[in-house]
Amino acid sequence: QVQLVESGGGLVLPGGSLRLSCAASGSIFSINSMSWYRQAPGKARELVAVISSGNRTNYADSVKGRFTISRDNAKNTVDLEMNSLNPEDTAVYYCYAIVRREVAGPTYQYWGQGTQVTVSS
């Protein structure tokens, strides 16, 4: 099995910054894309940012220029640096990864448990 564990959430003032981290562990041969999603109360889960195994990135329009996604393939980790936070960024943030558990094997999708980010004065 594979586990994704997020850390780094919390309460921050508008305009502030937070860094989220996600570590994947378990039976991993390789990880394709890694992503961050978020879900605000009463809203659908949405993609925030994605990074490929080759470090190509893509961002939701609402976070472009403010958030940066990065990964360490050797450590199987993905980070999300969030700057200029505003109350609309308040949500539970989830790590998501597409993992290959063995050579030439199929890929599997995994989610972390989520970490709360609250932006409020």
PDB file of C-alpha atoms in Angstrom, residues 12-111:
ATOM      1  CA  VAL A  12      -2.816  32.584   8.755  1.00  0.00           C
ATOM      2  CA  LEU A  13      -3.654  36.251   8.359  1.00  0.00           C
ATOM      3  CA  PRO A  14      -4.738  37.611   4.981  1.00  0.00           C
ATOM      4  CA  GLY A  15      -1.644  38.401   2.954  1.00  0.00           C
ATOM      5  CA  GLY A  16       0.370  35.775   4.782  1.00  0.00           C
ATOM      6  CA  SER A  17       2.136  32.646   3.622  1.00  0.00           C
ATOM      7  CA  LEU A  18       2.080  28.930   4.345  1.00  0.00           C
ATOM      8  CA  ARG A  19       3.988  25.961   3.029  1.00  0.00           C
ATOM      9  CA  LEU A  20       2.272  22.588   2.737  1.00  0.00           C
ATOM     10  CA  SER A  21       4.216  19.364   2.436  1.00  0.00           C
ATOM     11  CA  CYS A  22       3.170  15.862   1.442  1.00  0.00           C
ATOM     12  CA  ALA A  23       5.261  12.723   1.826  1.00  0.00           C
ATOM     13  CA  ALA A  24       4.465   9.484   0.032  1.00  0.00           C
ATOM     14  CA  SER A  25       5.583   6.197   1.536  1.00  0.00           C
ATOM     15  CA  GLY A  26       5.008   2.495   1.075  1.00  0.00           C
ATOM     16  CA  SER A  27       5.249   0.289  -1.959  1.00  0.00           C
ATOM     17  CA  ILE A  28       6.428   2.806  -4.562  1.00  0.00           C
ATOM     18  CA  PHE A  29       8.347   2.139  -7.757  1.00  0.00           C
ATOM     19  CA  SER A  30       7.708   5.566  -9.267  1.00  0.00           C
ATOM     20  CA  ILE A  31       5.310   8.464  -8.975  1.00  0.00           C
ATOM     21  CA  ASN A  32       3.817  10.057 -12.068  1.00  0.00           C
ATOM     22  CA  SER A  33       2.059  13.335 -11.345  1.00  0.00           C
ATOM     23  CA  MET A  34       1.590  14.798  -7.889  1.00  0.00           C
ATOM     24  CA  SER A  35      -1.073  17.362  -7.187  1.00  0.00           C
ATOM     25  CA  TRP A  36      -2.720  19.534  -4.593  1.00  0.00           C
ATOM     26  CA  TYR A  37      -6.495  19.838  -4.470  1.00  0.00           C
ATOM     27  CA  ARG A  38      -8.653  21.821  -2.095  1.00  0.00           C
ATOM     28  CA  GLN A  39     -12.221  21.722  -0.914  1.00  0.00           C
ATOM     29  CA  ALA A  40     -13.955  24.635   0.751  1.00  0.00           C
ATOM     30  CA  PRO A  41     -17.147  24.160   2.787  1.00  0.00           C
ATOM     31  CA  GLY A  42     -20.124  23.587   0.513  1.00  0.00           C
ATOM     32  CA  LYS A  43     -17.983  23.493  -2.622  1.00  0.00           C
ATOM     33  CA  ALA A  44     -16.630  20.771  -4.865  1.00  0.00           C
ATOM     34  CA  ARG A  45     -13.035  19.649  -4.612  1.00  0.00           C
ATOM     35  CA  GLU A  46     -10.894  21.564  -7.098  1.00  0.00           C
ATOM     36  CA  LEU A  47      -7.427  21.167  -8.547  1.00  0.00           C
ATOM     37  CA  VAL A  48      -4.988  23.770  -7.239  1.00  0.00           C
ATOM     38  CA  ALA A  49      -1.699  22.714  -8.825  1.00  0.00           C
ATOM     39  CA  VAL A  50      -0.109  19.693 -10.492  1.00  0.00           C
ATOM     40  CA  ILE A  51       3.493  18.735 -11.193  1.00  0.00           C
ATOM     41  CA  SER A  52       4.627  15.957 -13.497  1.00  0.00           C
ATOM     42  CA  SER A  53       7.516  13.595 -12.921  1.00  0.00           C
ATOM     43  CA  GLY A  54       9.499  15.868 -15.241  1.00  0.00           C
ATOM     44  CA  ASN A  55       8.630  18.936 -13.147  1.00  0.00           C
ATOM     45  CA  ARG A  56       6.155  20.476 -15.569  1.00  0.00           C
ATOM     46  CA  THR A  57       3.605  22.454 -13.591  1.00  0.00           C
ATOM     47  CA  ASN A  58       0.093  23.735 -14.035  1.00  0.00           C
ATOM     48  CA  TYR A  59      -1.999  25.933 -11.770  1.00  0.00           C
ATOM     49  CA  ALA A  60      -5.582  26.942 -11.262  1.00  0.00           C
ATOM     50  CA  ASP A  61      -6.122  30.489 -12.498  1.00  0.00           C
ATOM     51  CA  SER A  62      -7.104  31.585  -8.994  1.00  0.00           C
ATOM     52  CA  VAL A  63      -3.646  30.770  -7.580  1.00  0.00           C
ATOM     53  CA  LYS A  64      -1.329  31.584 -10.486  1.00  0.00           C
ATOM     54  CA  GLY A  65       1.455  33.891  -9.404  1.00  0.00           C
ATOM     55  CA  ARG A  66       0.789  33.226  -5.715  1.00  0.00           C
ATOM     56  CA  PHE A  67       1.314  29.467  -5.268  1.00  0.00           C
ATOM     57  CA  THR A  68       4.298  27.356  -6.279  1.00  0.00           C
ATOM     58  CA  ILE A  69       4.324  23.572  -6.438  1.00  0.00           C
ATOM     59  CA  SER A  70       7.575  21.621  -6.253  1.00  0.00           C
ATOM     60  CA  ARG A  71       8.637  18.029  -5.716  1.00  0.00           C
ATOM     61  CA  ASP A  72      11.618  15.966  -4.653  1.00  0.00           C
ATOM     62  CA  ASN A  73      11.584  12.718  -6.606  1.00  0.00           C
ATOM     63  CA  ALA A  74      14.278  11.164  -4.446  1.00  0.00           C
ATOM     64  CA  LYS A  75      12.223  11.708  -1.293  1.00  0.00           C
ATOM     65  CA  ASN A  76       8.755  11.211  -2.876  1.00  0.00           C
ATOM     66  CA  THR A  77       7.579  14.539  -1.551  1.00  0.00           C
ATOM     67  CA  VAL A  78       5.597  17.427  -2.971  1.00  0.00           C
ATOM     68  CA  ASP A  79       5.318  20.908  -1.502  1.00  0.00           C
ATOM     69  CA  LEU A  80       2.972  23.826  -2.063  1.00  0.00           C
ATOM     70  CA  GLU A  81       4.272  27.274  -1.237  1.00  0.00           C
ATOM     71  CA  MET A  82       1.331  29.633  -0.794  1.00  0.00           C
ATOM     72  CA  ASN A  83       1.800  33.395  -0.702  1.00  0.00           C
ATOM     73  CA  SER A  84      -0.541  36.377  -0.601  1.00  0.00           C
ATOM     74  CA  LEU A  85      -3.217  34.227   0.936  1.00  0.00           C
ATOM     75  CA  ASN A  86      -6.763  35.538   1.101  1.00  0.00           C
ATOM     76  CA  PRO A  87      -9.918  34.243   2.809  1.00  0.00           C
ATOM     77  CA  GLU A  88     -11.049  32.591  -0.435  1.00  0.00           C
ATOM     78  CA  ASP A  89      -8.089  30.218  -0.074  1.00  0.00           C
ATOM     79  CA  THR A  90      -9.609  28.771   3.091  1.00  0.00           C
ATOM     80  CA  ALA A  91     -10.169  25.057   2.516  1.00  0.00           C
ATOM     81  CA  VAL A  92      -8.996  21.575   3.310  1.00  0.00           C
ATOM     82  CA  TYR A  93      -6.000  20.892   1.079  1.00  0.00           C
ATOM     83  CA  TYR A  94      -5.411  17.356  -0.198  1.00  0.00           C
ATOM     84  CA  CYS A  95      -2.349  15.770  -1.695  1.00  0.00           C
ATOM     85  CA  TYR A  96      -2.933  13.418  -4.643  1.00  0.00           C
ATOM     86  CA  ALA A  97      -0.504  11.135  -6.428  1.00  0.00           C
ATOM     87  CA  ILE A  98      -0.543   8.645  -9.267  1.00  0.00           C
ATOM     88  CA  VAL A  99       1.792   5.842  -8.280  1.00  0.00           C
ATOM     89  CA  ARG A 100       3.311   2.869 -10.009  1.00  0.00           C
ATOM     90  CA  ARG A 101       4.023   0.194  -7.404  1.00  0.00           C
ATOM     91  CA  GLU A 102       6.160  -2.100  -9.550  1.00  0.00           C
ATOM     92  CA  VAL A 103       8.080  -2.095 -12.816  1.00  0.00           C
ATOM     93  CA  ALA A 104       5.670  -2.147 -15.790  1.00  0.00           C
ATOM     94  CA  GLY A 105       2.770  -2.490 -13.376  1.00  0.00           C
ATOM     95  CA  PRO A 106      -0.458  -0.485 -13.392  1.00  0.00           C
ATOM     96  CA  THR A 107      -0.809   2.918 -11.786  1.00  0.00           C
ATOM     97  CA  TYR A 108      -2.910   3.639  -8.719  1.00  0.00           C
ATOM     98  CA  GLN A 109      -4.392   6.851  -7.361  1.00  0.00           C
ATOM     99  CA  TYR A 110      -3.905   7.884  -3.758  1.00  0.00           C
ATOM    100  CA  TRP A 111      -5.186  10.734  -1.612  1.00  0.00           C
TER     101      TRP A 111
END
